Amino acid sequence: MAMTMHVDIVSAEEAIFSGPAERVFASAIMGEVGILPRHTPFLTQLKPGEVRVITPDGEENFYYVSGGMLEVQPFTVTVLSDTAVRAHDLDEAAAIQAKEAAERALQDRAADIDYAQAQIQLAQAVAQLSAIKRLRGKR
Amino acid sequence: MAVGKEIRTKIKSVKNTQKITRAMEMVAASKMRKAQERMAASRPYADKMRNVIDHLAHSNPEYKHPYMQVRDVKRVGFIVISSDRGLCGGLNSNLFRKAIVTMKEFDEQKIEMTFCTIGTKAAGFFKRVGGNIVAQTAHMGDSPQLADLIGSVKVMLDAFDNGEIDRLLLVYNDFVNTMTQDSKVEQLLPIEPKEDKELEHHWDYIYEPEAKIVMTQLLTRYIESLVYQGVVENLACEQAARMVAMKSASDNAGDMIDDLQLVYNKARQAAITQEISEICGGAAALS
């Protein structure tokens, strides 16, 4: 049997996933990272994006996180997510709406809108959409 | 028969009040259960973070974060969490009394204080007392979101960064059980690392992008999550306190109705007796 590690995905409001995994992928601030068991201790920030957890029976789980922290120990991985909602629960319409609103906000520079804030919203909406598309493709 | 009209109206009004308090009691009971669930759900995050932070404090980091350095205390910041609504027994007043005791200690040492209030009751209280409120949040509702808190927590963290405060305290109600709520004053900043032999290891993390940035984000999130937990605990306390208060109000209303009913019955009996004796008297006079 392949080696496994324990993975926890938690947000301030709830615990989202807890269980063994063979591999974990996450979009860290300096690029996508893939974590295998026996990884050296590692601490990084996460970008808005998906966290992929591959369980010992080969199942692939997607979780959307809008930023957070990733902590890696040789046999435990912890994702401290800012607000992670299960990708299943994501409301695609809301994501598109948020994207449109953010894009409108980006174009409408004259209005007194925080440019950086709008860019973050856009990045989040795009990441949510890609997570949904991935899920759709799997079905 | 016009006997005891006032008493009857009174009974009716007390009964209406009882209906309301009973409904509030039941609503509070169900909300309390939800708040308790939320409380349990938010715990793993703070626990995990605490683990990571303790690791960091003990794994010889090349960088010591200001949030973990103890400074001379010249000014103190308070984050006070209260409920938004009243009718929850002595919950808020107990909390404020506790806060006042702590404030008095600082006052005697000539230490200045700034406040951040969460919930309308705390805002109202410190406005009355005349505290220096720098940030406030209210109307979090029954399902508070961490996002609502970020602003006011940031104000206090910035104040700490700029040296405007040297210590940050959190005042909130700790949920022990339905009957007991414990008002608590807890230190948020500086964070004191746990003294634990087990944690004395000699390895360090790889940080991406940089230890300082990662630590700042981690510690900020940690403080936010502690405040959030305080808010959720306080919400559970509020509902529990309201439930108990409303239960005793319903019981008192019941007692009152019983008393009034007794008075009413007596008055009615007296009126009947009097009428009978009058009739008897009349009949006796005729014969």
XYZ file of N, CA and C in Angstrom, chain B residues 2 16 61 75 83 114 182 194 210-211 217 256:
36
model
N -70.805 42.115 36.384
C -69.669 43.018 36.171
C -68.558 42.817 37.182
N -51.094 37.208 27.717
C -50.459 37.579 26.447
C -48.954 37.708 26.595
N 13.026 30.234 15.048
C 12.886 31.016 13.821
C 13.896 32.161 13.833
N -0.171 51.562 27.157
C -1.566 51.674 26.754
C -2.123 50.280 26.452
N -23.832 41.388 23.306
C -24.931 41.008 22.427
C -25.475 42.261 21.749
N -7.923 52.000 25.089
C -8.778 52.219 23.921
C -9.663 50.990 23.744
N -19.616 32.441 31.727
C -18.496 32.971 32.471
C -17.971 34.196 31.740
N 3.410 28.678 24.498
C 3.247 27.670 25.543
C 4.599 27.076 25.899
N 8.228 34.272 2.507
C 9.221 34.745 3.461
C 8.659 34.573 4.855
N 9.511 34.296 5.813
C 9.040 34.019 7.172
C 8.190 35.161 7.704
N 0.705 36.982 8.360
C -0.613 36.506 7.938
C -1.171 35.498 8.942
N -48.277 34.713 38.607
C -49.098 35.909 38.688
C -50.528 35.594 38.260
